[in-house]
mmCIF file of C-alpha atoms and ligand atoms in Angstrom:
data_model
loop_
_atom_site.group_PDB
_atom_site.id
_atom_site.type_symbol
_atom_site.label_atom_id
_atom_site.label_comp_id
_atom_site.label_asym_id
_atom_site.label_seq_id
_atom_site.Cartn_x
_atom_site.Cartn_y
_atom_site.Cartn_z
ATOM 1 C CA MET L 30 0.136 0.291 0.218
ATOM 2 C CA ASN L 31 1.421 3.320 -1.163
ATOM 3 C CA ASP L 32 1.893 6.271 1.436
ATOM 4 C CA TYR L 33 -1.215 7.911 0.327
ATOM 5 C CA LEU L 34 -3.330 5.146 1.175
ATOM 6 C CA GLN L 35 -1.483 4.107 4.415
ATOM 7 C CA ALA L 36 -2.132 7.829 5.345
ATOM 8 C CA ASN L 37 -5.834 7.718 4.211
ATOM 9 C CA ARG L 38 -6.322 4.127 6.254
ATOM 10 C CA LYS L 39 -4.868 5.650 9.177
ATOM 11 C CA ARG L 40 -7.679 8.643 8.840
ATOM 12 C CA TRP L 41 -10.596 6.134 8.468
ATOM 13 C CA ASP L 42 -9.375 4.365 11.400
ATOM 14 C CA GLN L 43 -9.547 7.173 13.612
ATOM 15 C CA LEU L 44 -13.068 8.320 12.125
ATOM 16 C CA THR L 45 -14.460 4.662 12.980
ATOM 17 C CA ASP L 46 -13.773 5.670 16.784
ATOM 18 C CA GLU L 47 -15.416 9.456 16.057
ATOM 19 C CA HIS L 48 -18.223 7.760 14.141
ATOM 20 C CA GLN L 49 -19.385 5.455 16.138
ATOM 21 C CA ALA L 50 -20.374 7.920 18.482
ATOM 22 C CA SER L 51 -22.118 10.052 16.333
ATOM 23 C CA SER L 52 -25.598 10.991 15.713
ATOM 24 C CA PHE L 53 -24.854 10.837 11.896
ATOM 25 C CA TYR L 54 -24.388 7.201 12.275
ATOM 26 C CA ASP L 55 -26.950 6.626 15.316
ATOM 27 C CA LEU L 56 -25.387 3.292 15.991
ATOM 28 C CA ALA L 57 -27.872 2.767 19.057
ATOM 29 C CA GLY L 58 -30.986 3.437 16.515
ATOM 30 C CA PHE L 59 -29.519 0.880 14.149
ATOM 31 C CA LYS L 60 -28.996 -1.576 16.767
ATOM 32 C CA ALA L 61 -32.555 -1.318 17.662
ATOM 33 C CA GLY L 62 -33.451 -1.716 13.795
ATOM 34 C CA LYS L 63 -33.655 1.777 12.553
ATOM 35 C CA ASP L 64 -33.239 1.943 9.081
ATOM 36 C CA ARG L 65 -29.694 2.958 7.427
ATOM 37 C CA LEU L 66 -30.614 2.727 3.592
ATOM 38 C CA ARG L 67 -31.990 5.634 1.739
ATOM 39 C CA SER L 68 -34.505 6.212 -0.918
ATOM 40 C CA ILE L 69 -32.472 6.030 -3.891
ATOM 41 C CA GLU L 70 -30.769 2.726 -3.372
ATOM 42 C CA LEU L 71 -33.945 1.028 -2.136
ATOM 43 C CA THR L 72 -35.640 1.919 -4.892
ATOM 44 C CA GLU L 73 -33.127 1.620 -7.315
ATOM 45 C CA VAL L 74 -31.415 -1.853 -5.918
ATOM 46 C CA GLY L 75 -34.901 -2.993 -5.235
ATOM 47 C CA ASN L 76 -35.510 -6.849 -3.761
ATOM 48 C CA VAL L 77 -32.099 -8.439 -2.516
ATOM 49 C CA GLN L 78 -33.604 -11.548 -0.755
ATOM 50 C CA GLY L 79 -31.514 -14.813 -1.513
ATOM 51 C CA LYS L 80 -29.039 -12.313 -3.405
ATOM 52 C CA THR L 81 -25.142 -12.616 -2.672
ATOM 53 C CA LEU L 82 -24.104 -8.611 -2.240
ATOM 54 C CA LEU L 83 -20.366 -7.448 -2.219
ATOM 55 C CA HIS L 84 -20.370 -4.102 -0.327
ATOM 56 C CA LEU L 85 -17.047 -2.368 -1.139
ATOM 57 C CA GLN L 86 -15.551 0.382 0.991
ATOM 58 C CA CYS L 87 -18.348 -0.860 3.661
ATOM 59 C CA HIS L 88 -16.775 1.196 6.501
ATOM 60 C CA PHE L 89 -18.322 -0.509 9.826
ATOM 61 C CA GLY L 90 -20.735 -2.250 8.203
ATOM 62 C CA MET L 91 -23.701 -0.770 9.002
ATOM 63 C CA ASP L 92 -25.412 -0.490 5.261
ATOM 64 C CA THR L 93 -24.023 -4.110 4.538
ATOM 65 C CA LEU L 94 -25.928 -5.000 7.664
ATOM 66 C CA ALA L 95 -29.205 -3.188 6.520
ATOM 67 C CA TRP L 96 -29.028 -5.344 2.893
ATOM 68 C CA ALA L 97 -28.716 -8.351 5.375
ATOM 69 C CA ARG L 98 -31.772 -7.512 7.204
ATOM 70 C CA ARG L 99 -33.407 -7.117 3.582
ATOM 71 C CA GLY L 100 -32.530 -10.810 3.027
ATOM 72 C CA ALA L 101 -29.330 -10.218 1.243
ATOM 73 C CA VAL L 102 -26.305 -12.743 1.958
ATOM 74 C CA VAL L 103 -23.587 -9.980 2.434
ATOM 75 C CA THR L 104 -19.932 -9.589 2.294
ATOM 76 C CA GLY L 105 -18.504 -6.289 3.381
ATOM 77 C CA VAL L 106 -14.774 -5.111 2.490
ATOM 78 C CA ASP L 107 -12.990 -1.817 3.888
ATOM 79 C CA PHE L 108 -9.293 -1.372 4.686
ATOM 80 C CA SER L 109 -9.353 0.137 8.112
ATOM 81 C CA PRO L 110 -9.090 -2.485 10.654
ATOM 82 C CA LYS L 111 -11.001 -0.518 13.312
ATOM 83 C CA ALA L 112 -13.991 -0.263 10.863
ATOM 84 C CA ILE L 113 -14.067 -4.007 10.195
ATOM 85 C CA ALA L 114 -13.412 -5.152 13.809
ATOM 86 C CA LEU L 115 -16.607 -2.831 14.389
ATOM 87 C CA ALA L 116 -18.453 -4.066 11.503
ATOM 88 C CA GLN L 117 -17.735 -7.909 12.916
ATOM 89 C CA SER L 118 -19.089 -7.278 16.202
ATOM 90 C CA LEU L 119 -21.876 -5.745 15.222
ATOM 91 C CA SER L 120 -22.671 -8.813 13.200
ATOM 92 C CA ASP L 121 -22.105 -10.696 16.097
ATOM 93 C CA ASP L 122 -24.106 -8.687 18.520
ATOM 94 C CA LEU L 123 -26.999 -8.652 16.424
ATOM 95 C CA SER L 124 -26.817 -12.100 14.991
ATOM 96 C CA ILE L 125 -27.015 -10.762 11.530
ATOM 97 C CA PRO L 126 -24.785 -12.938 9.466
ATOM 98 C CA ALA L 127 -22.446 -11.340 7.108
ATOM 99 C CA GLN L 128 -18.821 -11.800 6.250
ATOM 100 C CA PHE L 129 -16.341 -9.067 6.701
ATOM 101 C CA TYR L 130 -12.850 -8.559 4.967
ATOM 102 C CA CYS L 131 -10.161 -6.066 6.156
ATOM 103 C CA SER L 132 -8.505 -5.246 2.721
ATOM 104 C CA ASP L 133 -7.559 -2.461 0.559
ATOM 105 C CA ILE L 134 -9.970 -3.147 -2.823
ATOM 106 C CA TYR L 135 -6.903 -3.449 -4.719
ATOM 107 C CA LYS L 136 -5.539 -6.380 -2.801
ATOM 108 C CA LEU L 137 -8.906 -7.891 -2.484
ATOM 109 C CA THR L 138 -8.513 -10.825 -4.886
ATOM 110 C CA GLU L 139 -5.603 -11.907 -2.513
ATOM 111 C CA VAL L 140 -8.238 -12.662 0.187
ATOM 112 C CA LEU L 141 -11.367 -13.177 -1.410
ATOM 113 C CA VAL L 142 -12.466 -15.647 -3.819
ATOM 114 C CA GLY L 143 -16.058 -15.719 -5.256
ATOM 115 C CA ALA L 144 -18.785 -13.988 -7.445
ATOM 116 C CA PHE L 145 -21.705 -12.219 -6.339
ATOM 117 C CA ASP L 146 -24.989 -11.136 -7.633
ATOM 118 C CA ILE L 147 -24.607 -7.443 -6.705
ATOM 119 C CA VAL L 148 -21.662 -5.598 -6.007
ATOM 120 C CA PHE L 149 -22.449 -2.244 -3.960
ATOM 121 C CA THR L 150 -20.786 0.647 -2.983
ATOM 122 C CA SER L 151 -21.892 4.216 -1.754
ATOM 123 C CA TYR L 152 -21.548 7.729 -0.489
ATOM 124 C CA GLY L 153 -18.175 8.821 -0.305
ATOM 125 C CA VAL L 154 -16.143 5.990 -2.086
ATOM 126 C CA LEU L 155 -14.511 7.099 -5.143
ATOM 127 C CA HIS L 156 -12.398 10.555 -3.824
ATOM 128 C CA GLY L 157 -10.104 7.689 -2.045
ATOM 129 C CA LEU L 158 -9.288 5.537 -4.896
ATOM 130 C CA PRO L 159 -6.176 6.467 -6.821
ATOM 131 C CA ASP L 160 -6.955 4.118 -9.723
ATOM 132 C CA LEU L 161 -10.396 4.213 -11.497
ATOM 133 C CA PRO L 162 -9.758 1.605 -14.103
ATOM 134 C CA SER L 163 -8.453 -1.011 -11.610
ATOM 135 C CA TRP L 164 -11.663 -0.536 -9.655
ATOM 136 C CA GLY L 165 -13.735 -1.253 -12.679
ATOM 137 C CA LYS L 166 -11.764 -4.586 -13.490
ATOM 138 C CA LEU L 167 -11.952 -5.415 -10.133
ATOM 139 C CA ILE L 168 -16.116 -4.994 -9.947
ATOM 140 C CA ALA L 169 -16.205 -6.938 -13.080
ATOM 141 C CA HIS L 170 -13.917 -9.391 -11.573
ATOM 142 C CA TYR L 171 -16.391 -10.162 -8.483
ATOM 143 C CA LEU L 172 -19.651 -10.188 -10.572
ATOM 144 C CA LYS L 173 -21.267 -13.340 -11.705
ATOM 145 C CA PRO L 174 -22.525 -13.114 -15.637
ATOM 146 C CA GLY L 175 -25.656 -11.489 -15.225
ATOM 147 C CA GLY L 176 -24.739 -9.371 -12.075
ATOM 148 C CA ILE L 177 -24.977 -5.816 -11.490
ATOM 149 C CA PHE L 178 -22.824 -3.133 -10.090
ATOM 150 C CA TYR L 179 -24.735 -0.326 -8.461
ATOM 151 C CA ILE L 180 -23.235 2.958 -6.805
ATOM 152 C CA VAL L 181 -24.984 5.754 -5.470
ATOM 153 C CA GLU L 182 -22.419 8.419 -4.954
ATOM 154 C CA ASP L 183 -21.719 12.403 -4.569
ATOM 155 C CA HIS L 184 -21.842 13.760 -8.020
ATOM 156 C CA PRO L 185 -18.644 15.331 -9.214
ATOM 157 C CA MET L 186 -19.931 18.457 -10.266
ATOM 158 C CA PHE L 187 -20.657 20.017 -6.881
ATOM 159 C CA ARG L 188 -17.174 19.827 -5.871
ATOM 160 C CA VAL L 189 -16.175 22.565 -8.405
ATOM 161 C CA PHE L 190 -18.390 24.892 -6.336
ATOM 162 C CA ARG L 191 -17.039 26.452 -3.074
ATOM 163 C CA PRO L 192 -20.160 28.220 -0.823
ATOM 164 C CA LYS L 193 -20.116 32.194 -0.595
ATOM 165 C CA PRO L 194 -21.580 34.308 1.608
ATOM 166 C CA HIS L 195 -24.981 35.490 0.616
ATOM 167 C CA ASP L 196 -26.049 31.678 -0.191
ATOM 168 C CA GLU L 197 -24.181 32.112 -3.444
ATOM 169 C CA PHE L 198 -21.328 29.691 -4.921
ATOM 170 C CA LYS L 199 -18.562 29.921 -7.302
ATOM 171 C CA ALA L 200 -16.966 27.697 -9.505
ATOM 172 C CA GLU L 201 -13.474 27.372 -7.877
ATOM 173 C CA ARG L 202 -11.999 24.108 -8.737
ATOM 174 C CA SER L 203 -11.544 21.777 -11.681
ATOM 175 C CA TYR L 204 -13.726 19.350 -12.812
ATOM 176 C CA PHE L 205 -11.341 17.093 -13.906
ATOM 177 C CA HIS L 206 -9.240 14.474 -12.720
ATOM 178 C CA SER L 207 -5.756 14.665 -11.581
ATOM 179 C CA ASP L 208 -3.185 11.792 -10.804
ATOM 180 C CA THR L 209 -1.793 13.956 -8.357
ATOM 181 C CA PRO L 210 -3.896 13.937 -5.080
ATOM 182 C CA GLN L 211 -5.416 16.628 -3.401
ATOM 183 C CA ARG L 212 -3.883 16.744 0.747
ATOM 184 C CA ILE L 213 -6.414 17.545 2.872
ATOM 185 C CA GLU L 214 -5.880 18.257 6.788
ATOM 186 C CA ALA L 215 -9.122 18.396 8.515
ATOM 187 C CA THR L 216 -10.610 17.680 11.900
ATOM 188 C CA GLY L 217 -13.357 15.258 12.204
ATOM 189 C CA SER L 218 -15.397 14.405 9.051
ATOM 190 C CA TYR L 219 -18.983 14.900 7.401
ATOM 191 C CA ALA L 220 -20.556 13.147 10.366
ATOM 192 C CA THR L 221 -19.049 14.862 13.329
ATOM 193 C CA ASP L 222 -19.511 18.582 11.943
ATOM 194 C CA ASN L 223 -15.728 18.593 11.786
ATOM 195 C CA GLU L 224 -14.895 18.329 15.271
ATOM 196 C CA GLY L 225 -12.148 15.659 16.664
ATOM 197 C CA GLU L 226 -8.472 15.347 16.374
ATOM 198 C CA SER L 227 -7.018 16.934 13.169
ATOM 199 C CA SER L 228 -5.391 14.304 10.498
ATOM 200 C CA VAL L 229 -4.410 14.296 6.792
ATOM 201 C CA SER L 230 -5.846 12.538 3.959
ATOM 202 C CA TYR L 231 -5.178 12.391 0.056
ATOM 203 C CA VAL L 232 -8.146 12.687 -2.068
ATOM 204 C CA TRP L 233 -8.818 12.208 -6.260
ATOM 205 C CA ASP L 234 -11.395 13.666 -7.885
ATOM 206 C CA TYR L 235 -12.772 12.022 -11.091
ATOM 207 C CA SER L 236 -15.512 13.264 -13.684
ATOM 208 C CA LEU L 237 -18.662 11.104 -14.300
ATOM 209 C CA GLY L 238 -16.958 10.111 -17.804
ATOM 210 C CA ASP L 239 -13.892 8.461 -15.847
ATOM 211 C CA VAL L 240 -16.686 6.190 -13.557
ATOM 212 C CA ILE L 241 -18.294 5.532 -16.939
ATOM 213 C CA ASN L 242 -15.130 4.607 -19.033
ATOM 214 C CA ALA L 243 -13.862 2.541 -16.113
ATOM 215 C CA LEU L 244 -16.657 0.369 -15.968
ATOM 216 C CA ILE L 245 -17.598 0.233 -20.020
ATOM 217 C CA ALA L 246 -13.670 -0.771 -20.278
ATOM 218 C CA ALA L 247 -14.019 -3.438 -17.402
ATOM 219 C CA GLY L 248 -16.597 -5.008 -19.858
ATOM 220 C CA LEU L 249 -19.937 -3.822 -18.221
ATOM 221 C CA HIS L 250 -23.177 -2.617 -19.624
ATOM 222 C CA ILE L 251 -24.272 0.865 -18.217
ATOM 223 C CA GLU L 252 -27.940 0.320 -17.589
ATOM 224 C CA PHE L 253 -28.909 3.858 -16.086
ATOM 225 C CA LEU L 254 -26.834 6.950 -14.646
ATOM 226 C CA HIS L 255 -29.635 9.335 -12.525
ATOM 227 C CA GLU L 256 -28.836 12.765 -11.228
ATOM 228 C CA PHE L 257 -30.225 14.061 -8.396
ATOM 229 C CA PRO L 258 -30.581 17.926 -7.108
ATOM 230 C CA TYR L 259 -30.221 16.954 -3.667
ATOM 231 C CA ALA L 260 -27.534 15.412 -0.959
ATOM 232 C CA ALA L 261 -27.499 13.166 1.859
ATOM 233 C CA ARG L 262 -26.004 15.933 3.983
ATOM 234 C CA ALA L 263 -25.382 19.563 3.766
ATOM 235 C CA LYS L 264 -22.881 19.950 1.250
ATOM 236 C CA PHE L 265 -22.823 23.804 1.518
ATOM 237 C CA PRO L 266 -23.967 25.807 4.778
ATOM 238 C CA PHE L 267 -27.082 27.085 3.655
ATOM 239 C CA MET L 268 -28.841 23.914 1.983
ATOM 240 C CA VAL L 269 -31.786 23.097 3.972
ATOM 241 C CA GLN L 270 -33.105 19.590 4.893
ATOM 242 C CA GLY L 271 -36.416 18.553 3.316
ATOM 243 C CA GLU L 272 -38.877 16.177 5.362
ATOM 244 C CA ASP L 273 -37.850 13.785 3.352
ATOM 245 C CA GLY L 274 -34.488 13.895 4.743
ATOM 246 C CA TRP L 275 -32.590 15.191 1.706
ATOM 247 C CA TRP L 276 -30.296 18.188 1.756
ATOM 248 C CA ARG L 277 -31.673 20.928 -0.982
ATOM 249 C CA LEU L 278 -30.290 24.563 -2.019
ATOM 250 C CA PRO L 279 -32.796 26.940 -0.803
ATOM 251 C CA ALA L 280 -35.541 27.188 -2.876
ATOM 252 C CA HIS L 281 -34.436 30.097 -5.350
ATOM 253 C CA GLN L 282 -31.664 28.030 -6.400
ATOM 254 C CA HIS L 283 -32.940 24.412 -6.091
ATOM 255 C CA GLY L 284 -32.267 22.442 -8.806
ATOM 256 C CA ILE L 285 -29.189 24.334 -10.478
ATOM 257 C CA ILE L 286 -26.598 21.846 -9.797
ATOM 258 C CA PRO L 287 -26.348 18.187 -8.830
ATOM 259 C CA PHE L 288 -25.286 16.541 -5.654
ATOM 260 C CA LEU L 289 -25.783 12.996 -6.058
ATOM 261 C CA PHE L 290 -25.842 10.220 -8.791
ATOM 262 C CA SER L 291 -26.499 6.771 -9.012
ATOM 263 C CA LEU L 292 -25.325 4.337 -11.738
ATOM 264 C CA GLN L 293 -26.090 0.579 -12.366
ATOM 265 C CA ALA L 294 -24.000 -1.545 -14.635
ATOM 266 C CA ARG L 295 -24.617 -5.179 -15.664
ATOM 267 C CA LYS L 296 -22.017 -7.888 -16.584
ATOM 268 C CA PRO L 297 -23.022 -9.371 -19.574
ATOM 269 C CA ALA L 298 -24.426 -13.108 -18.957
HETATM 270 C C1 SAM R 307 -17.135 7.593 3.251
HETATM 271 S S1 SAM R 307 -16.512 5.863 3.921
HETATM 272 C C2 SAM R 307 -18.003 4.966 3.067
HETATM 273 C C3 SAM R 307 -19.224 5.297 4.040
HETATM 274 C C4 SAM R 307 -20.303 4.557 3.796
HETATM 275 N N1 SAM R 307 -21.005 4.810 2.525
HETATM 276 C C5 SAM R 307 -21.403 4.595 4.975
HETATM 277 O O1 SAM R 307 -22.036 5.435 4.866
HETATM 278 O O2 SAM R 307 -20.875 4.242 6.071
HETATM 279 C C6 SAM R 307 -15.334 5.477 2.629
HETATM 280 C C7 SAM R 307 -14.678 3.976 3.225
HETATM 281 O O3 SAM R 307 -13.900 3.543 2.456
HETATM 282 C C8 SAM R 307 -13.041 3.104 2.935
HETATM 283 N N2 SAM R 307 -11.473 3.061 2.022
HETATM 284 C C9 SAM R 307 -11.037 3.888 1.459
HETATM 285 N N3 SAM R 307 -9.986 3.615 0.818
HETATM 286 C C10 SAM R 307 -10.247 2.039 0.442
HETATM 287 C C11 SAM R 307 -9.528 1.184 -0.041
HETATM 288 N N4 SAM R 307 -8.412 1.547 -1.072
HETATM 289 N N5 SAM R 307 -9.694 -0.094 0.207
HETATM 290 C C12 SAM R 307 -10.839 -0.596 0.945
HETATM 291 N N6 SAM R 307 -11.728 0.694 1.536
HETATM 292 C C13 SAM R 307 -11.021 1.638 1.607
HETATM 293 C C14 SAM R 307 -12.539 3.750 4.525
HETATM 294 O O4 SAM R 307 -11.866 2.839 5.249
HETATM 295 C C15 SAM R 307 -13.661 4.182 4.489
HETATM 296 O O5 SAM R 307 -14.368 3.309 5.457
#
């Protein structure tokens, strides 16, 4: 694992400690049966009863276990030892069957053998990955013929903009990928209102074309690409949460830019 990924793994170990105590993840609620999955993926992935599902970058496994509660036969993968230890203990404590592997996804074939009906990944995964073509090949490798890959993720478009006073935002960053990652030194995370210990991580931006082409090059057929004008959390400080739980720009700006996309691709039968 290179220095960038080692720094990222250290950060995710630290964030696992902070996240399990956060209201964002509401671990107590999850243990009591509260749902974790959101309307987009629930509607689009549909019935998973009896299907084998590989969850890439599963963090501490709450979404993985939520799919298992819906009848999927689940396997979760993450490279943070703390996240995977917590995922395994949740699975044991809640008696929800699941297999968890602690592995860099780029090394996964060294530890996991198998093929799955669904490969799933979501919300905040792509910017930690240095190499999308290899990611596409990995997904294709783990799909059964006829199986589907599904992702719901931050849309690369809104990352171009930075919030400004008076509910405004301005294009300040490139939309396009650079092999050189951005170094970020930050406290906390999306789930902790940026409170907590400071840590360094490295992120890469990808255009939608980069994502789609990585999957096409791996032999998958794109079945849909959807874009949404709302986010799972406030991406700009002036976004407003609706009764449906999604965060939107104020009414006079709503719909200007996308905040999420979802995509389904199939491995030919
Ligand atoms: C933003 S979190 C995913 C959050 C998840 N969707 C959720 O809501 O719990 C990103 C995860 O990717 C993992 N990760 C980052 N790079 C990875 C890599 N190369 N291999 C495996 N896991 C990785 C991190 O450890 C972290 O748990």
